[in-house]
């Protein structure tokens, strides 16, 4: 149908202003004012509507607009604007009453709506202001909360501190109570002791009273006397002397003298002891000092070449000390200054020695770490190892010696049984036996050798015999030949005879041996002459 | 170790003569003098009443017998048995009697400590000493016998008088800064006198022979103070035992404390040797009833054999809780004794009554502790060497030396309860005293001592 457009007309807005001014001047009831306001607010709307009306319904589209309005109103529940149609096709007549009623209804509705809107707006405003108010409240409360929290923390801190203090005070109180208890105990024990002593004294007092009473009442008094058979001589044999005024004084003086003599003797003795002790200690200290100086001086010879302040002082110290020594030997008194000098010099030397030893320690540890570069410096570990080895060796040797000793002792100290004596004897003869065995073995060997030689000799002899036999046979054959040859050649006889004789000599020589052999072989050979 | 026969004795009165030749013992009213080695009776004297005190004179020629109930002192001579002397105090009464060091004067303290009468055996003179103090140790003689120190009390103040024994002249008289003087003792060198206050105040004063105050020592205030005091034989140390269970050693040069020895109930240091007496269970004698038991074994079942065991630390000793509201409580150091060479100190703490503590003075530390089965009654050092004899009231005597310790059963039928003991001056024999009997124990030198030795272990 028609488009709803809100068209603001500048002219209209001025008109609305005028109207609003007009309306505001007139004094009306609040509700009407309210309605006025609503009207004011709605006037531009009406203006718009007016313009829109004019836009909505023109003279051309009255029917359409009426039908449209009718439709809209019926949908909203208003009665229809048309009269009741008698027929379908007849054009519906506009029911003006209905229209007026509708208009009135709409106006009423409009007013209601405006009222409602007013209410809503006021409520909105109220809510807005409430909200602001609440927000302010909220902010304030938050602040308050924050401050109260801070306060609380502060209070907690204070509370904690106070509790600490409280605990400390409790502790102190406990300590004090303990001490009080202790003192009370002491007082109690003292009190019991006092009471006890008091009671004892009172008992004695009572006894005294009774005795006094007894004595006073008792008439017969037992005589206090000493009876002795005869007086004994004094222990030191001297006789007692009379006591006169002079002797009394002399006794007194003598006693005083004796007493002082005793005291002086005691003091002198003690002083002597102390002097001796002092002298010993001084000697020891001086010796220590000398040794320390001698220990330190060989090392100081190297740095002497360097121009160093420290060494200069050291050397001067040594010289000074040497001078001191001579001085002290002269003095030998227990002067304060001498004593101080001695102690100071010893302290100095000790400090030097200590620093030196520390240096050496460092050196050794360095060497151990770096390696064995320096030949002169033997690392401590090596040294220790060596010493350990040596000690082990020593122990082993000692053990060996011990065991040997034990064995020896066992041998000598065993009891004499038959078996053992025989054993012992055997032991003693063992050496000889051994020797004999050796000799026996030697002898056997020699015997064997002899046998061998004999055998070889016999073999040689047999061989020789055989050879001789062969030789004899050869000679015999040769002789036969010669003999045969001799008969033919005479001038060769002499030679042959010579030869023969030579041979016969040799054969004679040989023969007895050949004959002697069998002779030797005969068992019964008379060889006695 | 040989034990002699058992002889009768009364009131624990058995004393060796100062020269070591004789032994005097009392049986009721009889005085028996025996030879110290053979125990044969040399002399027998009869007194008028029961004897309460016996003392030899310093030269061993005379013996005094004090009869307190009758107020009499009877003196006997060893050289001349017929010689007799009787001193009657009469109405004055008698509470104590002793010899002077020259052996010719007798000092009698009358009843209520009214005066001390000095009777002379050489002359007819009698001296009186007024206002002696009735305290634990009021009279002390120097070792050389020249001087006598005497505690006096006049007008509620304590004084000390030093007298010359040769003529009984007053040498010095001075007051002491004590509340209630409890005892005085000369140092063995005779030049210093120690005087100490009663247990309510810890104070010990040292005076020179000429009466000058050398030093004062006070360890603490208010609690109970000094219980016992002992000089070392070399006069170098003064041991002060107090109720707090500690012994404080003062040195003779500065008179200041050099160390204090505590007596705790638990010993933790492993270097200390603790000997515990343990009972040996008696061997079963079933089927051997007729066989007489060997000498070391017990006769009746009650006296079982015991031996020493070395206990391993930590050792806790038996303590005795004293009654809190009684006077003179059983706590503190009740007894102390130095060995003759001053190297050891033996102490007994009354709160641990079964233990004897032995301290090494050269090293100033505890050397050994002996715990017995019953409370220690008495201990005494051998006068010649560092050997301590202890008795606990049982039938055993215990000996300690740095080499070890031994427990020896006293043989005999029935129980011989050793209540006290006393060494012979040579250290070769020991007299053991019981209520009604005594016997002598002869110790051989070094070899064959006792039955069971306590092992010393790795003690250094």
XYZ file of N, CA, C and O in Angstrom, chain A residues 111-239:
516
model
N -3.597 7.813 23.419
C -3.328 8.438 24.715
C -2.769 7.442 25.675
O -1.821 7.723 26.406
N -3.351 6.283 25.682
C -2.849 5.217 26.577
C -1.414 4.929 26.276
O -0.558 4.838 27.159
N -1.168 4.751 25.016
C 0.207 4.471 24.622
C 1.148 5.557 25.054
O 2.257 5.288 25.544
N 0.682 6.789 24.817
C 1.541 7.897 25.218
C 1.787 7.837 26.705
O 2.923 8.007 27.165
N 0.720 7.609 27.438
C 0.866 7.504 28.890
C 1.871 6.421 29.239
O 2.775 6.617 30.062
N 1.566 5.287 28.554
C 2.471 4.169 28.840
C 3.904 4.543 28.513
O 4.847 4.240 29.285
N 4.074 5.189 27.402
C 5.403 5.594 27.029
C 6.014 6.518 28.068
O 7.170 6.362 28.447
N 5.128 7.499 28.456
C 5.613 8.388 29.521
C 6.064 7.616 30.718
O 7.150 7.838 31.261
N 5.141 6.711 31.107
C 5.523 5.892 32.291
C 6.827 5.170 32.086
O 7.715 5.188 32.944
N 6.874 4.584 30.908
C 8.100 3.813 30.642
C 9.312 4.708 30.667
O 10.359 4.361 31.245
N 9.126 5.887 30.081
C 10.281 6.781 30.068
C 10.664 7.219 31.459
O 11.846 7.231 31.823
N 9.599 7.559 32.210
C 9.929 7.967 33.595
C 10.599 6.811 34.336
O 11.590 7.003 35.061
N 10.003 5.645 34.078
C 10.607 4.502 34.752
C 12.070 4.316 34.311
O 12.967 4.033 35.103
N 12.250 4.470 33.060
C 13.600 4.382 32.517
C 14.532 5.365 33.183
O 15.647 5.031 33.590
N 14.001 6.632 33.259
C 14.818 7.640 33.921
C 15.122 7.211 35.334
O 16.271 7.270 35.791
N 14.000 6.783 35.990
C 14.203 6.353 37.370
C 15.251 5.270 37.469
O 16.173 5.303 38.284
N 15.082 4.286 36.614
C 16.016 3.170 36.619
C 17.433 3.638 36.332
O 18.387 3.197 36.963
N 17.473 4.595 35.361
C 18.794 5.125 35.054
C 19.429 5.775 36.260
O 20.594 5.516 36.618
N 18.590 6.635 36.919
C 19.150 7.304 38.098
C 19.455 6.285 39.177
O 20.472 6.376 39.883
N 18.572 5.284 39.297
C 18.837 4.227 40.284
C 20.149 3.542 39.985
O 20.976 3.304 40.878
N 20.293 3.242 38.725
C 21.516 2.571 38.295
C 22.729 3.404 38.656
O 23.709 2.888 39.213
N 22.625 4.715 38.313
C 23.756 5.581 38.657
C 24.033 5.523 40.132
O 25.174 5.396 40.567
N 22.884 5.673 40.803
C 23.021 5.659 42.260
C 23.689 4.379 42.723
O 24.627 4.373 43.533
N 23.191 3.272 42.187
C 23.750 1.981 42.587
C 25.226 1.876 42.212
O 26.050 1.365 42.977
N 25.509 2.387 41.020
C 26.916 2.323 40.607
C 27.797 3.120 41.534
O 28.877 2.689 41.932
N 27.287 4.293 41.889
C 28.060 5.092 42.863
C 28.236 4.329 44.148
O 29.329 4.268 44.715
N 27.064 3.803 44.579
C 27.149 3.017 45.815
C 28.163 1.913 45.681
O 28.988 1.672 46.586
N 28.082 1.233 44.555
C 28.981 0.112 44.327
C 30.435 0.553 44.393
O 31.279 -0.069 45.041
N 30.671 1.671 43.695
C 32.066 2.155 43.703
C 32.506 2.479 45.115
O 33.595 2.087 45.555
N 31.623 3.152 45.815
C 31.965 3.511 47.199
C 32.217 2.282 48.022
O 33.159 2.203 48.792
N 31.311 1.308 47.839
C 31.463 0.079 48.625
C 32.750 -0.622 48.288
O 33.461 -1.129 49.169
N 33.075 -0.610 46.967
C 34.345 -1.236 46.597
C 35.509 -0.554 47.279
O 36.385 -1.209 47.857
N 35.453 0.750 47.232
C 36.513 1.478 47.924
C 36.580 1.093 49.380
O 37.640 0.830 49.940
N 35.401 1.082 49.971
C 35.339 0.743 51.398
C 35.919 -0.646 51.642
O 36.691 -0.870 52.577
N 35.503 -1.551 50.726
C 35.994 -2.920 50.868
C 37.515 -2.942 50.802
O 38.193 -3.596 51.613
N 38.024 -2.199 49.807
C 39.477 -2.161 49.638
C 40.153 -1.654 50.909
O 41.098 -2.247 51.418
N 39.607 -0.526 51.386
C 40.229 0.054 52.591
C 40.104 -0.904 53.768
O 41.058 -1.077 54.545
N 38.933 -1.519 53.866
C 38.761 -2.425 55.011
C 39.675 -3.620 54.880
O 40.249 -4.097 55.870
N 39.896 -4.082 53.648
C 40.826 -5.207 53.456
C 42.213 -4.799 53.878
O 42.896 -5.536 54.605
N 42.643 -3.636 53.443
C 43.970 -3.156 53.821
C 44.076 -3.063 55.333
O 45.056 -3.484 55.942
N 43.040 -2.535 55.902
C 43.038 -2.436 57.373
C 43.193 -3.803 57.992
O 43.960 -3.998 58.948
N 42.443 -4.741 57.414
C 42.490 -6.086 57.965
C 43.898 -6.654 57.890
O 44.400 -7.238 58.854
N 44.538 -6.459 56.725
C 45.904 -6.973 56.586
C 46.812 -6.327 57.619
O 47.616 -6.987 58.283
N 46.633 -5.010 57.725
C 47.433 -4.314 58.721
C 47.197 -4.887 60.107
O 48.132 -5.141 60.889
N 45.963 -5.121 60.403
C 45.637 -5.648 61.732
C 46.198 -7.042 61.913
O 46.702 -7.392 62.991
N 46.116 -7.844 60.834
C 46.672 -9.206 60.915
C 48.162 -9.158 61.227
O 48.680 -9.908 62.065
N 48.840 -8.237 60.489
C 50.278 -8.095 60.717
C 50.552 -7.734 62.169
O 51.402 -8.329 62.850
N 49.794 -6.798 62.654
C 49.986 -6.402 64.045
C 49.724 -7.573 64.969
O 50.444 -7.807 65.942
N 48.670 -8.301 64.611
C 48.323 -9.454 65.439
C 49.471 -10.452 65.480
O 49.846 -10.974 66.535
N 50.062 -10.672 64.296
C 51.170 -11.622 64.238
C 52.328 -11.149 65.101
O 52.906 -11.914 65.886
N 52.648 -9.884 64.942
C 53.754 -9.345 65.737
C 53.475 -9.489 67.216
O 54.339 -9.868 68.000
N 52.257 -9.176 67.563
C 51.907 -9.266 68.981
C 51.998 -10.691 69.467
O 52.449 -10.954 70.585
N 51.602 -11.633 68.594
C 51.703 -13.036 69.003
C 53.153 -13.433 69.226
O 53.485 -14.146 70.182
N 53.999 -12.960 68.293
C 55.441 -13.222 68.460
C 55.930 -12.711 69.804
O 56.585 -13.416 70.566
N 55.591 -11.468 70.033
C 55.997 -10.860 71.302
C 55.478 -11.684 72.468
O 56.178 -11.917 73.461
N 54.242 -12.102 72.287
C 53.604 -12.885 73.330
C 54.384 -14.164 73.614
O 54.655 -14.518 74.758
N 54.759 -14.813 72.496
C 55.522 -16.052 72.657
C 56.828 -15.787 73.378
O 57.206 -16.534 74.299
N 57.522 -14.727 72.918
C 58.795 -14.398 73.567
C 58.607 -14.162 75.046
O 59.367 -14.630 75.881
N 57.574 -13.410 75.317
C 57.326 -13.105 76.720
C 57.012 -14.379 77.500
O 57.470 -14.550 78.626
N 56.283 -15.278 76.841
C 56.001 -16.551 77.499
C 57.274 -17.299 77.837
O 57.451 -17.836 78.924
N 58.151 -17.280 76.800
C 59.432 -17.965 76.987
C 60.206 -17.352 78.146
O 60.710 -18.038 79.024
N 60.260 -16.038 78.115
C 60.965 -15.343 79.194
C 60.348 -15.705 80.518
O 61.047 -15.970 81.506
N 59.041 -15.703 80.493
C 58.327 -16.031 81.732
C 58.698 -17.422 82.198
O 58.964 -17.665 83.381
N 58.751 -18.341 81.228
C 59.100 -19.720 81.601
C 60.496 -19.761 82.198
O 60.715 -20.400 83.230
N 61.428 -19.057 81.496
C 62.794 -19.036 82.016
C 62.835 -18.484 83.424
O 63.476 -19.039 84.317
N 62.150 -17.389 83.571
C 62.142 -16.781 84.896
C 61.559 -17.733 85.911
O 62.062 -17.876 87.025
N 60.500 -18.411 85.483
C 59.857 -19.357 86.417
C 60.824 -20.461 86.793
O 60.933 -20.849 87.964
N 61.551 -20.962 85.751
C 62.533 -22.014 86.027
C 63.567 -21.543 87.021
O 63.927 -22.249 87.970
N 64.037 -20.316 86.753
C 65.064 -19.809 87.653
C 64.517 -19.648 89.056
O 65.179 -19.959 90.049
N 63.315 -19.158 89.081
C 62.684 -18.988 90.396
C 62.571 -20.334 91.091
O 62.870 -20.474 92.273
N 62.193 -21.343 90.298
C 62.082 -22.686 90.873
C 63.415 -23.152 91.418
O 63.529 -23.668 92.530
N 64.445 -22.916 90.575
C 65.777 -23.333 90.995
C 66.174 -22.647 92.299
O 66.633 -23.287 93.246
N 65.960 -21.344 92.302
C 66.330 -20.608 93.504
C 65.518 -21.083 94.690
O 66.036 -21.192 95.803
N 64.268 -21.407 94.404
C 63.438 -21.916 95.502
C 63.984 -23.226 96.027
O 64.030 -23.455 97.238
N 64.413 -24.067 95.087
C 65.004 -25.343 95.523
C 66.235 -25.105 96.378
O 66.420 -25.739 97.419
N 67.060 -24.166 95.880
C 68.262 -23.872 96.650
C 67.892 -23.369 98.026
O 68.444 -23.794 99.038
N 66.966 -22.474 98.030
C 66.537 -21.920 99.330
C 66.002 -23.029 100.212
O 66.299 -23.081 101.414
N 65.244 -23.915 99.597
C 64.676 -25.018 100.388
C 65.782 -25.868 100.976
O 65.762 -26.212 102.164
N 66.775 -26.194 100.143
C 67.839 -27.059 100.671
C 68.635 -26.331 101.754
O 69.011 -26.908 102.772
N 68.879 -25.054 101.515
C 69.574 -24.290 102.543
C 68.758 -24.241 103.819
O 69.293 -24.376 104.924
N 67.476 -24.071 103.622
C 66.609 -24.007 104.804
C 66.659 -25.305 105.582
O 66.754 -25.302 106.819
N 66.610 -26.443 104.856
C 66.659 -27.719 105.576
C 67.997 -27.859 106.288
O 68.066 -28.333 107.422
N 69.065 -27.411 105.595
C 70.387 -27.506 106.221
C 70.434 -26.656 107.482
O 70.895 -27.093 108.537
N 69.939 -25.452 107.378
C 69.910 -24.567 108.535
C 69.105 -25.185 109.664
O 69.529 -25.174 110.832
N 67.960 -25.708 109.260
C 67.100 -26.297 110.302
C 67.799 -27.443 110.994
O 67.767 -27.569 112.219
N 68.426 -28.265 110.166
C 69.127 -29.418 110.705
C 70.208 -28.970 111.682
O 70.325 -29.468 112.800
N 71.017 -28.002 111.231
C 72.093 -27.515 112.088
C 71.530 -26.891 113.348
O 72.057 -27.084 114.452
N 70.484 -26.148 113.158
C 69.834 -25.501 114.300
C 69.382 -26.527 115.308
O 69.612 -26.402 116.515
N 68.756 -27.576 114.804
C 68.269 -28.620 115.713
C 69.421 -29.248 116.457
O 69.355 -29.492 117.665
N 70.503 -29.486 115.679
C 71.664 -30.103 116.317
C 72.179 -29.208 117.429
O 72.471 -29.657 118.548
N 72.278 -27.926 117.116
C 72.797 -27.002 118.111
C 71.884 -26.946 119.312
O 72.349 -26.899 120.465
N 70.613 -27.008 119.018
C 69.672 -26.932 120.136
C 69.794 -28.158 121.030
O 69.757 -28.043 122.267
N 69.979 -29.309 120.366
C 70.144 -30.523 121.171
C 71.363 -30.424 122.045
O 71.356 -30.766 123.239
N 72.432 -29.892 121.437
C 73.662 -29.775 122.213
C 73.462 -28.782 123.364
O 73.940 -29.004 124.487
N 72.811 -27.732 123.060
C 72.505 -26.726 124.077
C 71.720 -27.345 125.229
O 71.998 -27.083 126.413
N 70.773 -28.165 124.855
C 69.988 -28.825 125.899
C 70.847 -29.735 126.754
O 70.742 -29.758 127.978
N 71.718 -30.448 126.032
C 72.610 -31.332 126.791
C 73.472 -30.529 127.751
O 73.686 -30.915 128.906
N 73.978 -29.408 127.241
C 74.804 -28.530 128.074
C 74.025 -28.069 129.293
O 74.546 -28.083 130.423
N 72.808 -27.691 129.042
C 71.971 -27.218 130.165
C 71.817 -28.308 131.202
O 71.969 -28.072 132.404
N 71.567 -29.512 130.668
C 71.390 -30.621 131.622
C 72.657 -30.882 132.401
O 72.637 -31.086 133.621
N 73.760 -30.821 131.665
C 75.023 -31.112 132.322
C 75.320 -30.051 133.376
O 75.770 -30.345 134.483
N 75.071 -28.816 132.984
C 75.296 -27.712 133.916
C 74.444 -27.916 135.166
O 74.905 -27.782 136.295
N 73.214 -28.282 134.895
C 72.293 -28.547 135.994
C 72.821 -29.647 136.888
O 72.842 -29.542 138.119
N 73.285 -30.689 136.211
C 73.858 -31.823 136.936
C 75.030 -31.379 137.808
O 75.143 -31.730 138.985
N 75.910 -30.590 137.152
C 77.107 -30.152 137.861
C 76.745 -29.287 139.065
O 77.334 -29.400 140.135
N 75.796 -28.429 138.794
C 75.404 -27.535 139.897
C 74.817 -28.339 141.048
O 75.076 -28.068 142.217
N 74.042 -29.351 140.684
C 73.403 -30.143 141.741
C 74.379 -31.099 142.387
O 74.271 -31.389 143.571
N 75.322 -31.575 141.557
C 76.213 -32.607 142.056
C 77.242 -32.015 143.003
O 77.942 -31.088 142.679
N 77.321 -32.536 144.198
C 78.278 -31.986 145.151
C 79.637 -32.615 145.003
O 80.647 -31.969 145.094
N 79.620 -33.912 144.792
C 80.903 -34.586 144.638
C 81.447 -34.330 143.241
O 80.833 -34.684 142.238
N 82.591 -33.740 143.203
C 83.189 -33.431 141.905
C 84.312 -34.403 141.637
O 85.236 -34.523 142.436
N 84.242 -35.050 140.503
C 85.318 -35.988 140.174
C 86.564 -35.186 139.860
O 86.544 -34.241 139.089
N 87.617 -35.610 140.424
C 88.853 -34.865 140.250
C 89.413 -35.104 138.864
O 89.491 -36.228 138.379
N 89.782 -34.013 138.270
C 90.407 -34.121 136.947
C 91.887 -34.212 137.182
O 92.515 -33.270 137.649
N 92.469 -35.326 136.905
C 93.893 -35.504 137.181
C 94.481 -36.559 136.268
O 93.779 -37.305 135.593
N 95.751 -36.565 136.260
C 96.456 -37.586 135.501
C 97.363 -38.317 136.470
O 98.107 -37.681 137.218
N 97.288 -39.634 136.470
C 98.250 -40.369 137.282
C 99.115 -41.205 136.357
O 98.652 -41.819 135.410
N 100.351 -41.126 136.611
C 101.315 -41.807 135.754
C 102.366 -42.465 136.627
O 102.709 -41.943 137.705
N 102.839 -43.589 136.191
C 103.820 -44.326 136.979
C 105.081 -43.514 137.126
O 105.603 -43.317 138.201
N 105.619 -43.092 136.004
C 106.792 -42.222 136.039
C 106.808 -41.418 134.762
O 106.285 -41.836 133.738
N 107.385 -40.277 134.901
C 107.385 -39.410 133.732
C 108.409 -39.890 132.719
O 109.472 -40.361 133.044
N 108.003 -39.724 131.488
C 108.820 -40.242 130.389
C 109.731 -39.130 129.900
O 109.393 -37.954 130.004
N 110.878 -39.501 129.420
C 111.779 -38.516 128.852
C 111.221 -37.960 127.542
O 110.366 -38.533 126.894
N 111.758 -36.792 127.192
C 111.284 -36.181 125.947
C 111.735 -36.990 124.742
O 112.722 -37.696 124.797
N 111.039 -36.825 123.674
C 111.352 -37.593 122.469
C 112.730 -37.251 121.940
O 113.467 -38.109 121.489
N 113.104 -35.965 122.023
C 114.412 -35.598 121.468
C 115.516 -35.672 122.505
O 116.625 -35.253 122.261
N 115.183 -36.190 123.662
C 116.218 -36.427 124.667
C 116.591 -35.210 125.491
O 117.270 -35.318 126.504
N 116.119 -34.024 125.067
C 116.539 -32.831 125.826
C 115.747 -32.747 127.122
O 114.652 -33.311 127.245
N 116.267 -31.958 128.025
C 115.540 -31.769 129.285
C 114.721 -30.510 129.194
O 115.054 -29.586 128.465
